[in-house]
mmCIF file of C-alpha atoms and ligand atoms in Angstrom:
data_model
loop_
_atom_site.group_PDB
_atom_site.id
_atom_site.type_symbol
_atom_site.label_atom_id
_atom_site.label_comp_id
_atom_site.label_asym_id
_atom_site.label_seq_id
_atom_site.Cartn_x
_atom_site.Cartn_y
_atom_site.Cartn_z
ATOM 1 C CA UNK A 66 0.000 0.000 0.000
ATOM 2 C CA UNK A 67 1.340 3.404 -0.949
ATOM 3 C CA UNK A 68 1.016 5.960 1.844
ATOM 4 C CA UNK A 69 -0.128 8.905 -0.265
ATOM 5 C CA UNK A 70 -0.661 11.111 2.770
ATOM 6 C CA UNK A 71 2.946 10.826 3.907
ATOM 7 C CA UNK A 72 4.244 11.377 0.367
ATOM 8 C CA UNK A 73 2.085 14.472 -0.138
ATOM 9 C CA UNK A 74 3.349 15.950 3.117
ATOM 10 C CA UNK A 75 6.956 15.209 2.347
ATOM 11 C CA UNK A 76 7.069 16.238 -1.326
ATOM 12 C CA UNK A 77 4.254 18.797 -1.446
ATOM 13 C CA UNK A 78 1.384 18.789 -3.901
ATOM 14 C CA UNK A 79 0.749 18.560 -6.775
ATOM 15 C CA UNK A 80 2.834 15.403 -7.025
ATOM 16 C CA UNK A 81 3.307 12.416 -9.295
ATOM 17 C CA UNK A 82 3.788 8.969 -7.736
ATOM 18 C CA UNK A 83 4.713 5.865 -9.753
ATOM 19 C CA UNK A 84 4.541 2.272 -8.583
ATOM 20 C CA UNK A 85 7.502 0.547 -10.272
ATOM 21 C CA UNK A 86 6.222 -2.924 -9.346
ATOM 22 C CA UNK A 87 3.257 -2.265 -11.620
ATOM 23 C CA UNK A 88 5.584 -1.329 -14.496
ATOM 24 C CA UNK A 89 7.479 -4.589 -13.949
ATOM 25 C CA UNK A 90 4.254 -6.615 -14.102
ATOM 26 C CA UNK A 91 3.142 -4.885 -17.292
ATOM 27 C CA UNK A 92 6.481 -5.477 -18.992
ATOM 28 C CA UNK A 93 6.647 -9.125 -17.941
ATOM 29 C CA UNK A 94 3.098 -9.794 -19.083
ATOM 30 C CA UNK A 95 3.693 -8.358 -22.525
ATOM 31 C CA UNK A 96 7.066 -10.040 -22.926
ATOM 32 C CA UNK A 97 5.488 -13.362 -22.023
ATOM 33 C CA UNK A 98 2.682 -12.804 -24.536
ATOM 34 C CA UNK A 99 5.274 -12.355 -27.301
ATOM 35 C CA UNK A 100 7.465 -15.234 -26.187
ATOM 36 C CA UNK A 101 6.363 -17.513 -29.045
ATOM 37 C CA UNK A 102 8.511 -15.551 -31.509
ATOM 38 C CA UNK A 103 11.610 -13.385 -31.682
ATOM 39 C CA UNK A 104 10.441 -10.108 -30.202
ATOM 40 C CA UNK A 105 11.595 -6.761 -28.901
ATOM 41 C CA UNK A 106 9.553 -4.571 -26.620
ATOM 42 C CA UNK A 107 10.627 -1.002 -27.215
ATOM 43 C CA UNK A 108 9.087 1.212 -24.575
ATOM 44 C CA UNK A 109 7.651 4.428 -26.075
ATOM 45 C CA UNK A 110 9.676 6.907 -24.058
ATOM 46 C CA UNK A 111 7.286 9.748 -24.845
ATOM 47 C CA UNK A 112 4.733 8.313 -22.400
ATOM 48 C CA UNK A 113 6.956 8.951 -19.393
ATOM 49 C CA UNK A 114 10.569 9.876 -20.006
ATOM 50 C CA UNK A 115 11.871 10.145 -16.461
ATOM 51 C CA UNK A 116 15.381 8.611 -16.423
ATOM 52 C CA UNK A 117 14.469 6.283 -13.548
ATOM 53 C CA UNK A 118 11.424 4.969 -15.387
ATOM 54 C CA UNK A 119 13.503 4.264 -18.489
ATOM 55 C CA UNK A 120 16.339 2.672 -16.529
ATOM 56 C CA UNK A 121 13.870 0.471 -14.654
ATOM 57 C CA UNK A 122 12.609 -0.771 -18.006
ATOM 58 C CA UNK A 123 16.179 -1.106 -19.306
ATOM 59 C CA UNK A 124 16.927 -3.459 -16.424
ATOM 60 C CA UNK A 125 13.942 -5.567 -17.373
ATOM 61 C CA UNK A 126 15.361 -5.882 -20.908
ATOM 62 C CA UNK A 127 13.248 -3.318 -22.705
ATOM 63 C CA UNK A 128 14.291 -1.325 -25.751
ATOM 64 C CA UNK A 129 13.201 2.249 -26.447
ATOM 65 C CA UNK A 130 11.107 3.916 -29.102
ATOM 66 C CA UNK A 131 12.150 7.561 -29.289
ATOM 67 C CA UNK A 132 10.749 10.544 -31.177
ATOM 68 C CA UNK A 133 13.504 13.115 -30.687
ATOM 69 C CA UNK A 134 17.240 12.998 -30.234
ATOM 70 C CA UNK A 135 16.587 14.131 -26.664
ATOM 71 C CA UNK A 136 14.651 10.936 -26.060
ATOM 72 C CA UNK A 137 17.428 8.907 -27.713
ATOM 73 C CA UNK A 138 19.906 10.519 -25.307
ATOM 74 C CA UNK A 139 17.644 9.750 -22.360
ATOM 75 C CA UNK A 140 17.431 6.119 -23.458
ATOM 76 C CA UNK A 141 21.213 5.828 -23.811
ATOM 77 C CA UNK A 142 21.890 7.504 -20.444
ATOM 78 C CA UNK A 143 19.350 5.181 -18.831
ATOM 79 C CA UNK A 144 21.187 2.094 -20.010
ATOM 80 C CA UNK A 145 19.083 0.947 -22.966
ATOM 81 C CA UNK A 146 21.522 -0.768 -25.334
ATOM 82 C CA UNK A 147 21.877 1.131 -28.611
ATOM 83 C CA UNK A 148 20.856 -1.962 -30.577
ATOM 84 C CA UNK A 149 17.419 -1.762 -28.927
ATOM 85 C CA UNK A 150 16.764 1.906 -29.721
ATOM 86 C CA UNK A 151 14.466 3.072 -32.506
ATOM 87 C CA UNK A 152 14.173 6.674 -33.633
ATOM 88 C CA UNK A 153 10.750 7.493 -35.106
ATOM 89 C CA UNK A 154 8.941 10.732 -35.838
ATOM 90 C CA UNK A 155 7.457 12.584 -38.756
ATOM 91 C CA UNK A 156 9.958 15.462 -38.740
ATOM 92 C CA UNK A 157 13.574 14.824 -37.806
ATOM 93 C CA UNK A 158 16.173 17.566 -38.087
ATOM 94 C CA UNK A 159 19.502 16.990 -39.846
ATOM 95 C CA UNK A 160 21.445 17.206 -36.586
ATOM 96 C CA UNK A 161 19.128 14.618 -35.007
ATOM 97 C CA UNK A 162 19.573 12.244 -37.955
ATOM 98 C CA UNK A 163 23.342 12.637 -37.875
ATOM 99 C CA UNK A 164 23.610 12.012 -34.149
ATOM 100 C CA UNK A 165 21.358 8.957 -34.355
ATOM 101 C CA UNK A 166 23.500 7.537 -37.171
ATOM 102 C CA UNK A 167 26.710 8.178 -35.253
ATOM 103 C CA UNK A 168 25.214 6.464 -32.171
ATOM 104 C CA UNK A 169 24.562 3.447 -34.409
ATOM 105 C CA UNK A 170 21.103 2.751 -32.940
ATOM 106 C CA UNK A 171 18.986 -0.130 -34.216
ATOM 107 C CA UNK A 172 16.803 1.755 -36.678
ATOM 108 C CA UNK A 173 15.680 5.078 -38.004
ATOM 109 C CA UNK A 174 12.022 4.856 -38.796
ATOM 110 C CA UNK A 175 11.206 6.990 -41.849
ATOM 111 C CA UNK A 176 7.956 8.689 -42.687
ATOM 112 C CA UNK A 177 8.459 10.281 -46.132
ATOM 113 C CA UNK A 178 10.501 10.049 -49.344
ATOM 114 C CA UNK A 179 11.984 13.469 -48.634
ATOM 115 C CA UNK A 180 13.160 12.281 -45.227
ATOM 116 C CA UNK A 181 14.749 9.208 -46.780
ATOM 117 C CA UNK A 182 16.738 11.394 -49.167
ATOM 118 C CA UNK A 183 18.029 13.464 -46.249
ATOM 119 C CA UNK A 184 19.002 10.351 -44.310
ATOM 120 C CA UNK A 185 20.816 8.971 -47.346
ATOM 121 C CA UNK A 186 22.729 12.235 -47.863
ATOM 122 C CA UNK A 187 23.708 12.478 -44.213
ATOM 123 C CA UNK A 188 24.735 8.799 -44.054
ATOM 124 C CA UNK A 189 26.895 9.329 -47.136
ATOM 125 C CA UNK A 190 28.440 12.488 -45.691
ATOM 126 C CA UNK A 191 29.532 10.741 -42.515
ATOM 127 C CA UNK A 192 30.396 7.432 -44.202
ATOM 128 C CA UNK A 193 27.697 5.267 -42.637
ATOM 129 C CA UNK A 194 25.013 2.946 -43.824
ATOM 130 C CA UNK A 195 21.675 3.800 -42.217
ATOM 131 C CA UNK A 196 19.506 0.923 -41.022
ATOM 132 C CA UNK A 197 15.974 2.056 -41.729
ATOM 133 C CA UNK A 198 12.378 1.038 -41.448
ATOM 134 C CA UNK A 199 9.485 2.737 -43.201
ATOM 135 C CA UNK A 200 6.289 3.702 -41.488
ATOM 136 C CA UNK A 201 3.392 2.495 -43.564
ATOM 137 C CA UNK A 202 -0.025 4.027 -43.224
ATOM 138 C CA UNK A 203 -2.430 1.123 -43.730
ATOM 139 C CA UNK A 204 -5.515 3.390 -43.831
ATOM 140 C CA UNK A 205 -7.316 1.622 -41.017
ATOM 141 C CA UNK A 206 -9.694 3.315 -38.615
ATOM 142 C CA UNK A 207 -8.481 2.400 -35.111
ATOM 143 C CA UNK A 208 -11.750 3.533 -33.471
ATOM 144 C CA UNK A 209 -10.151 5.721 -30.847
ATOM 145 C CA UNK A 210 -10.094 9.474 -30.094
ATOM 146 C CA UNK A 211 -9.390 11.431 -33.320
ATOM 147 C CA UNK A 212 -6.432 13.255 -31.720
ATOM 148 C CA UNK A 213 -4.662 9.966 -31.031
ATOM 149 C CA UNK A 214 -5.686 8.178 -34.221
ATOM 150 C CA UNK A 215 -2.811 7.932 -36.675
ATOM 151 C CA UNK A 216 -3.402 5.157 -39.210
ATOM 152 C CA UNK A 217 -5.738 6.901 -41.659
ATOM 153 C CA UNK A 218 -4.610 8.665 -44.835
ATOM 154 C CA UNK A 219 -6.033 11.892 -43.460
ATOM 155 C CA UNK A 220 -3.413 11.750 -40.661
ATOM 156 C CA UNK A 221 0.095 13.122 -41.197
ATOM 157 C CA UNK A 222 1.869 9.887 -40.316
ATOM 158 C CA UNK A 223 3.669 7.405 -42.544
ATOM 159 C CA UNK A 224 3.371 6.767 -46.293
ATOM 160 C CA UNK A 225 0.874 4.788 -48.356
ATOM 161 C CA UNK A 226 1.687 1.257 -49.523
ATOM 162 C CA UNK A 227 2.698 2.217 -53.060
ATOM 163 C CA UNK A 228 5.058 4.930 -51.859
ATOM 164 C CA UNK A 229 6.500 2.533 -49.298
ATOM 165 C CA UNK A 230 7.262 -0.039 -51.980
ATOM 166 C CA UNK A 231 8.978 2.564 -54.133
ATOM 167 C CA UNK A 232 11.005 3.721 -51.129
ATOM 168 C CA UNK A 233 12.107 0.175 -50.257
ATOM 169 C CA UNK A 234 13.308 -0.442 -53.803
ATOM 170 C CA UNK A 235 15.232 2.832 -53.797
ATOM 171 C CA UNK A 236 16.705 2.174 -50.387
ATOM 172 C CA UNK A 237 17.744 -1.316 -51.408
ATOM 173 C CA UNK A 238 19.712 0.131 -54.324
ATOM 174 C CA UNK A 239 21.464 2.702 -52.169
ATOM 175 C CA UNK A 240 24.915 2.109 -50.720
ATOM 176 C CA UNK A 241 23.992 4.186 -47.693
ATOM 177 C CA UNK A 242 20.601 2.772 -46.779
ATOM 178 C CA UNK A 243 19.818 -0.655 -45.419
ATOM 179 C CA UNK A 244 16.054 -1.277 -45.345
ATOM 180 C CA UNK A 245 15.617 -3.816 -42.570
ATOM 181 C CA UNK A 246 12.273 -2.960 -41.003
ATOM 182 C CA UNK A 247 8.669 -2.059 -41.546
ATOM 183 C CA UNK A 248 6.554 -0.107 -39.127
ATOM 184 C CA UNK A 249 2.963 0.886 -38.565
ATOM 185 C CA UNK A 250 1.070 2.451 -35.666
ATOM 186 C CA UNK A 251 -2.623 3.094 -36.116
ATOM 187 C CA UNK A 252 -3.404 4.941 -32.902
ATOM 188 C CA UNK A 253 -3.305 5.061 -29.156
ATOM 189 C CA UNK A 254 -5.591 3.789 -26.383
ATOM 190 C CA UNK A 255 -6.804 1.004 -28.687
ATOM 191 C CA UNK A 256 -9.427 -1.243 -27.182
ATOM 192 C CA UNK A 257 -10.337 -3.260 -30.270
ATOM 193 C CA UNK A 258 -8.177 -5.975 -31.723
ATOM 194 C CA UNK A 259 -9.652 -6.182 -35.207
ATOM 195 C CA UNK A 260 -8.175 -2.932 -36.615
ATOM 196 C CA UNK A 261 -4.687 -3.947 -35.401
ATOM 197 C CA UNK A 262 -5.014 -7.372 -36.968
ATOM 198 C CA UNK A 263 -6.247 -5.885 -40.234
ATOM 199 C CA UNK A 264 -3.366 -3.417 -40.353
ATOM 200 C CA UNK A 265 -0.840 -6.133 -39.496
ATOM 201 C CA UNK A 266 -2.198 -8.336 -42.290
ATOM 202 C CA UNK A 267 -1.835 -5.535 -44.849
ATOM 203 C CA UNK A 268 1.714 -4.797 -43.740
ATOM 204 C CA UNK A 269 2.641 -8.511 -43.646
ATOM 205 C CA UNK A 270 1.548 -8.783 -47.286
ATOM 206 C CA UNK A 271 3.825 -5.880 -48.111
ATOM 207 C CA UNK A 272 6.708 -7.702 -46.405
ATOM 208 C CA UNK A 273 5.995 -10.833 -48.458
ATOM 209 C CA UNK A 274 6.024 -8.871 -51.694
ATOM 210 C CA UNK A 275 9.323 -7.266 -50.666
ATOM 211 C CA UNK A 276 10.868 -10.619 -49.784
ATOM 212 C CA UNK A 277 9.843 -11.820 -53.257
ATOM 213 C CA UNK A 278 12.100 -9.170 -54.761
ATOM 214 C CA UNK A 279 14.913 -9.983 -52.343
ATOM 215 C CA UNK A 280 14.361 -7.129 -49.913
ATOM 216 C CA UNK A 281 14.785 -8.871 -46.624
ATOM 217 C CA UNK A 282 12.686 -7.222 -43.912
ATOM 218 C CA UNK A 283 13.772 -8.487 -40.490
ATOM 219 C CA UNK A 284 11.884 -6.223 -38.094
ATOM 220 C CA UNK A 285 8.099 -6.085 -38.078
ATOM 221 C CA UNK A 286 7.177 -3.156 -35.864
ATOM 222 C CA UNK A 287 3.537 -3.057 -34.843
ATOM 223 C CA UNK A 288 3.781 0.281 -33.030
ATOM 224 C CA UNK A 289 2.207 0.905 -29.659
ATOM 225 C CA UNK A 290 -1.330 1.737 -28.722
ATOM 226 C CA UNK A 291 -2.589 -1.009 -26.407
ATOM 227 C CA UNK A 292 -5.282 0.631 -24.310
ATOM 228 C CA UNK A 293 -5.588 0.596 -20.531
ATOM 229 C CA UNK A 294 -8.498 0.830 -18.115
ATOM 230 C CA UNK A 295 -9.209 4.414 -17.099
ATOM 231 C CA UNK A 296 -12.849 3.854 -16.281
ATOM 232 C CA UNK A 297 -14.606 0.624 -17.200
ATOM 233 C CA UNK A 298 -13.217 0.020 -20.698
ATOM 234 C CA UNK A 299 -12.847 -3.525 -21.895
ATOM 235 C CA UNK A 300 -9.251 -3.657 -23.056
ATOM 236 C CA UNK A 301 -7.145 -5.978 -25.184
ATOM 237 C CA UNK A 302 -5.412 -8.881 -23.429
ATOM 238 C CA UNK A 303 -1.668 -8.940 -24.236
ATOM 239 C CA UNK A 304 -1.884 -12.643 -25.127
ATOM 240 C CA UNK A 305 -4.698 -12.037 -27.641
ATOM 241 C CA UNK A 306 -2.827 -9.047 -29.033
ATOM 242 C CA UNK A 307 0.317 -11.090 -29.670
ATOM 243 C CA UNK A 308 -1.638 -14.013 -31.103
ATOM 244 C CA UNK A 309 -3.538 -11.728 -33.494
ATOM 245 C CA UNK A 310 -0.229 -10.414 -34.825
ATOM 246 C CA UNK A 311 1.389 -13.853 -35.005
ATOM 247 C CA UNK A 312 -1.621 -15.131 -36.950
ATOM 248 C CA UNK A 313 -0.822 -12.922 -39.967
ATOM 249 C CA UNK A 314 2.928 -13.594 -39.986
ATOM 250 C CA UNK A 315 2.912 -17.170 -41.329
ATOM 251 C CA UNK A 316 5.999 -17.909 -43.382
ATOM 252 C CA UNK A 317 7.815 -14.752 -42.288
ATOM 253 C CA UNK A 318 11.025 -14.900 -40.282
ATOM 254 C CA UNK A 319 10.863 -11.530 -38.566
ATOM 255 C CA UNK A 320 11.470 -10.082 -35.118
ATOM 256 C CA UNK A 321 8.228 -8.574 -33.879
ATOM 257 C CA UNK A 322 8.830 -5.159 -32.367
ATOM 258 C CA UNK A 323 6.186 -3.457 -30.289
ATOM 259 C CA UNK A 324 6.255 0.046 -28.819
ATOM 260 C CA UNK A 325 3.910 0.319 -25.868
ATOM 261 C CA UNK A 326 3.921 3.502 -23.851
ATOM 262 C CA UNK A 327 0.640 3.878 -22.000
ATOM 263 C CA UNK A 328 0.288 0.131 -21.342
ATOM 264 C CA UNK A 329 3.633 0.081 -19.596
ATOM 265 C CA UNK A 330 3.266 3.069 -17.297
ATOM 266 C CA UNK A 331 -0.282 4.483 -17.418
ATOM 267 C CA UNK A 332 -1.779 2.674 -14.472
ATOM 268 C CA UNK A 333 1.425 2.818 -12.440
ATOM 269 C CA UNK A 334 0.945 6.542 -11.901
ATOM 270 C CA UNK A 335 -1.066 8.672 -9.484
ATOM 271 C CA UNK A 336 -1.418 12.425 -9.530
ATOM 272 C CA UNK A 337 -1.880 13.907 -6.050
ATOM 273 C CA UNK A 338 -3.422 17.287 -5.491
ATOM 274 C CA UNK A 339 -4.929 19.056 -2.478
ATOM 275 C CA UNK A 340 -8.279 20.737 -2.084
ATOM 276 C CA UNK A 341 -7.983 24.494 -1.704
ATOM 277 C CA UNK A 342 -11.683 25.279 -1.361
ATOM 278 C CA UNK A 343 -15.137 24.522 -2.581
ATOM 279 C CA UNK A 344 -17.649 26.936 -4.020
ATOM 280 C CA UNK A 345 -21.112 26.875 -5.518
ATOM 281 C CA UNK A 346 -22.027 29.087 -8.493
ATOM 282 C CA UNK A 347 -25.756 29.250 -9.074
ATOM 283 C CA UNK A 348 -26.187 25.697 -7.829
ATOM 284 C CA UNK A 349 -23.102 24.326 -9.617
ATOM 285 C CA UNK A 350 -20.522 22.874 -7.270
ATOM 286 C CA UNK A 351 -16.781 23.302 -7.851
ATOM 287 C CA UNK A 352 -13.913 21.709 -5.943
ATOM 288 C CA UNK A 353 -10.802 23.778 -6.515
ATOM 289 C CA UNK A 354 -7.494 21.990 -6.110
ATOM 290 C CA UNK A 355 -3.846 23.072 -6.244
ATOM 291 C CA UNK A 356 -3.029 21.008 -9.362
ATOM 292 C CA UNK A 357 -3.888 22.373 -12.777
ATOM 293 C CA UNK A 358 -4.075 21.601 -16.471
ATOM 294 C CA UNK A 359 -0.435 22.618 -16.741
ATOM 295 C CA UNK A 360 0.428 19.617 -14.510
ATOM 296 C CA UNK A 361 -1.920 17.041 -16.068
ATOM 297 C CA UNK A 362 -3.304 18.080 -19.426
ATOM 298 C CA UNK A 363 -5.206 15.001 -20.600
ATOM 299 C CA UNK A 364 -8.677 15.946 -19.303
ATOM 300 C CA UNK A 365 -8.451 19.446 -20.820
ATOM 301 C CA UNK A 366 -6.909 18.376 -24.134
ATOM 302 C CA UNK A 367 -8.809 15.170 -24.898
ATOM 303 C CA UNK A 368 -11.688 15.406 -22.463
ATOM 304 C CA UNK A 369 -10.028 12.257 -21.089
ATOM 305 C CA UNK A 370 -11.569 10.425 -18.170
ATOM 306 C CA UNK A 371 -9.419 9.846 -15.074
ATOM 307 C CA UNK A 372 -10.849 8.248 -11.958
ATOM 308 C CA UNK A 373 -10.621 10.607 -8.979
ATOM 309 C CA UNK A 374 -10.753 9.769 -5.320
ATOM 310 C CA UNK A 375 -10.843 12.005 -2.265
ATOM 311 C CA UNK A 376 -8.603 10.189 0.173
ATOM 312 C CA UNK A 377 -10.282 8.964 3.333
ATOM 313 C CA UNK A 378 -13.657 10.508 2.495
ATOM 314 C CA UNK A 379 -16.743 8.445 2.034
ATOM 315 C CA UNK A 380 -20.238 9.676 2.847
ATOM 316 C CA UNK A 381 -22.803 11.376 0.679
ATOM 317 C CA UNK A 382 -21.688 12.442 -2.777
ATOM 318 C CA UNK A 383 -23.021 15.122 -5.036
ATOM 319 C CA UNK A 384 -22.092 16.297 -8.503
ATOM 320 C CA UNK A 385 -19.071 18.566 -8.757
ATOM 321 C CA UNK A 386 -16.450 19.762 -11.204
ATOM 322 C CA UNK A 387 -12.907 19.199 -9.999
ATOM 323 C CA UNK A 388 -10.958 22.186 -11.282
ATOM 324 C CA UNK A 389 -7.515 23.739 -11.036
ATOM 325 C CA UNK A 390 -6.325 27.296 -10.426
ATOM 326 C CA UNK A 391 -5.182 28.038 -13.996
ATOM 327 C CA UNK A 392 -6.999 30.919 -15.646
ATOM 328 C CA UNK A 393 -8.668 28.865 -18.386
ATOM 329 C CA UNK A 394 -12.176 27.422 -18.408
ATOM 330 C CA UNK A 395 -10.621 24.241 -19.780
ATOM 331 C CA UNK A 396 -8.676 23.732 -16.569
ATOM 332 C CA UNK A 397 -10.424 20.718 -15.062
ATOM 333 C CA UNK A 398 -9.752 17.131 -14.028
ATOM 334 C CA UNK A 399 -13.340 15.899 -13.816
ATOM 335 C CA UNK A 400 -16.710 17.263 -14.806
ATOM 336 C CA UNK A 401 -20.085 16.536 -13.161
ATOM 337 C CA UNK A 402 -18.554 13.767 -11.062
ATOM 338 C CA UNK A 403 -20.202 12.381 -7.910
ATOM 339 C CA UNK A 404 -17.793 13.425 -5.144
ATOM 340 C CA UNK A 405 -18.002 13.659 -1.343
ATOM 341 C CA UNK A 406 -17.963 16.932 0.576
ATOM 342 C CA UNK A 407 -14.376 18.116 0.928
ATOM 343 C CA UNK A 408 -12.459 20.415 3.203
ATOM 344 C CA UNK A 409 -9.359 22.474 2.504
ATOM 345 C CA UNK A 410 -6.301 20.224 2.685
ATOM 346 C CA UNK A 411 -8.071 17.017 1.630
ATOM 347 C CA UNK A 412 -5.973 14.936 -0.685
ATOM 348 C CA UNK A 413 -7.359 14.042 -4.107
ATOM 349 C CA UNK A 414 -5.851 11.198 -6.111
ATOM 350 C CA UNK A 415 -6.194 11.276 -9.870
ATOM 351 C CA UNK A 416 -5.637 7.734 -11.107
ATOM 352 C CA UNK A 417 -3.998 6.357 -14.282
ATOM 353 C CA UNK A 418 -1.690 9.361 -14.543
ATOM 354 C CA UNK A 419 1.585 7.555 -15.291
ATOM 355 C CA UNK A 420 1.436 7.992 -19.081
ATOM 356 C CA UNK A 421 1.309 11.367 -20.845
ATOM 357 C CA UNK A 422 1.074 13.064 -17.470
ATOM 358 C CA UNK A 423 4.272 14.724 -16.320
ATOM 359 C CA UNK A 424 5.733 14.674 -19.860
ATOM 360 C CA UNK A 425 2.957 16.932 -21.103
ATOM 361 C CA UNK A 426 3.226 19.317 -18.160
ATOM 362 C CA UNK A 427 4.179 22.943 -18.724
ATOM 363 C CA UNK A 428 4.974 26.036 -16.710
ATOM 364 C CA UNK A 429 1.866 27.909 -17.843
ATOM 365 C CA UNK A 430 0.863 30.550 -15.289
ATOM 366 C CA UNK A 431 4.448 30.372 -13.926
ATOM 367 C CA UNK A 432 3.653 27.178 -12.112
ATOM 368 C CA UNK A 433 6.576 24.905 -11.236
ATOM 369 C CA UNK A 434 6.226 21.346 -12.483
ATOM 370 C CA UNK A 435 5.564 18.834 -9.676
ATOM 371 C CA UNK A 436 8.031 16.417 -8.131
ATOM 372 C CA UNK A 437 7.997 12.772 -9.223
ATOM 373 C CA UNK A 438 8.353 9.961 -6.704
ATOM 374 C CA UNK A 439 8.850 6.276 -7.446
ATOM 375 C CA UNK A 440 7.937 3.409 -5.162
ATOM 376 C CA UNK A 441 10.676 0.839 -5.672
ATOM 377 C CA UNK A 442 10.725 -2.387 -3.630
ATOM 378 C CA UNK A 443 8.330 -0.764 -1.181
ATOM 379 C CA UNK A 444 10.557 2.281 -0.687
ATOM 380 C CA UNK A 445 10.011 5.788 -1.967
ATOM 381 C CA UNK A 446 12.601 7.479 -4.198
ATOM 382 C CA UNK A 447 12.339 11.052 -5.373
ATOM 383 C CA UNK A 448 13.149 10.753 -9.077
ATOM 384 C CA UNK A 449 12.611 14.403 -9.934
ATOM 385 C CA UNK A 450 12.499 17.327 -7.568
ATOM 386 C CA UNK A 451 9.763 19.925 -7.713
ATOM 387 C CA UNK A 452 10.844 22.897 -9.786
ATOM 388 C CA UNK A 453 11.576 26.177 -8.024
ATOM 389 C CA UNK A 454 10.694 29.669 -9.158
ATOM 390 C CA UNK A 455 14.402 30.148 -9.932
ATOM 391 C CA UNK A 456 14.326 27.115 -12.250
ATOM 392 C CA UNK A 457 11.513 28.738 -14.181
ATOM 393 C CA UNK A 458 13.305 32.032 -14.851
ATOM 394 C CA UNK A 459 16.830 30.629 -15.137
ATOM 395 C CA UNK A 460 17.124 31.078 -18.920
ATOM 396 C CA UNK A 461 15.466 34.474 -19.088
ATOM 397 C CA UNK A 462 17.238 37.806 -19.313
ATOM 398 C CA UNK A 463 15.903 41.289 -18.732
ATOM 399 C CA UNK A 464 17.010 43.368 -21.702
ATOM 400 C CA UNK A 465 16.742 46.715 -19.969
HETATM 401 N N1 LLP B 698 4.638 4.331 -31.366
HETATM 402 C C1 LLP B 698 4.284 5.432 -32.065
HETATM 403 C C2 LLP B 698 4.770 5.594 -33.422
HETATM 404 C C3 LLP B 698 3.459 6.412 -31.479
HETATM 405 O O1 LLP B 698 3.103 7.475 -32.177
HETATM 406 C C4 LLP B 698 3.003 6.237 -30.147
HETATM 407 C C5 LLP B 698 2.171 7.241 -29.497
HETATM 408 C C6 LLP B 698 3.398 5.074 -29.454
HETATM 409 C C7 LLP B 698 4.206 4.145 -30.100
HETATM 410 C C8 LLP B 698 2.956 4.796 -28.051
HETATM 411 O O2 LLP B 698 1.587 4.703 -27.969
HETATM 412 P P1 LLP B 698 0.891 4.143 -26.645
HETATM 413 O O3 LLP B 698 1.305 2.710 -26.493
HETATM 414 O O4 LLP B 698 1.340 4.968 -25.516
HETATM 415 O O5 LLP B 698 -0.559 4.289 -26.920
HETATM 416 N N2 LLP B 698 -0.819 12.196 -25.504
HETATM 417 C C9 LLP B 698 -1.815 11.221 -25.885
HETATM 418 C C10 LLP B 698 -1.200 10.012 -26.536
HETATM 419 C C11 LLP B 698 -0.360 10.342 -27.744
HETATM 420 C C12 LLP B 698 0.250 9.112 -28.344
HETATM 421 C C13 LLP B 698 1.196 9.459 -29.426
HETATM 422 N N3 LLP B 698 1.856 8.352 -30.019
HETATM 423 C C14 LLP B 698 -2.631 10.845 -24.652
HETATM 424 O O6 LLP B 698 -2.407 11.418 -23.590
HETATM 425 O O7 LLP B 698 -3.539 10.032 -24.735
#
């Protein structure tokens, strides 16, 4: 049992708390599900990029899926072997490409013909051969929130099948490109298996047609996206997920790569915030807390549901909006939720905050980002201190 009260007193609120034992269980479960084939689980660092989180996963044997050179550096510092690091993203800068090539990571995942030309030029300039994969857009509706849906042609991600084929042939004829992988990712917080299976089948057919012309694809990257329970969703079982992918890979000798972010860390995390006061406006009840949308953006940005709990309070509930102090109407954690009567100082726990929580935090309203605490083997470890006012203004200069 995590003693949230003690942690909130010691580290102040708002605060992020992560249960590392949960991360271990998630990793082990997924790894086991994929054990029937050669596989690599590459944690999507974007979900929670704290160095301790990454190094915990590194110890378990995880790789890393990165979307900036900063994330690649975090992965390397945290002890992820370079041969397990993938660099994806729709817009990489030249300096990022060059550094990734010099680091000799497993793969650069490419998303356009123009990007491939840049990678080829840079690889030639520095005398390397770039191992690449191409992100294919299979035009499948993943049936998730439109902001986190990525596998339709109307989204900016990846290339269509015909373009991909052309790119593979070009890459195969280049002295500086080594096309070894294929990649797709149709969206995030997926709760239905069928779209993933359909996309995997389309991409597996592409791999077969490439093998037929002697382009040997060795890494079959199915992206991330496995959903988690925030409320009462019925989610995909890791075993079924792996089996669905295996079922379309007959005859292909490939390493299956998967890039889960949310699945790995989402339900390990808790966001703690304290009640400042309550008020009623024309019959509408508001609970105002000291955490804001700058600390945890998901409810404001996606209207995302997070379970909230007022610690130690039971008793009669009535509808309330749980809101923060930021001067935006969109600054809320829960709307029209049945919550007990609160008093100033009560601790509120926002659940499932381990993924896309701290990483999406900002300093809007000159608010320091919260501390992050990990529970490791039953002990607490502060893995990031709360920012100070001085941290926030450190890079600024007054010009007069
Ligand atoms: N691989 C690729 C290429 C991705 O674009 C993503 C997520 C992942 C893997 C990891 O997806 P996951 O397993 O975490 O679903 N901020 C949003 C989520 C954005 C996801 C972006 N891409 C949220 O808070 O829901």
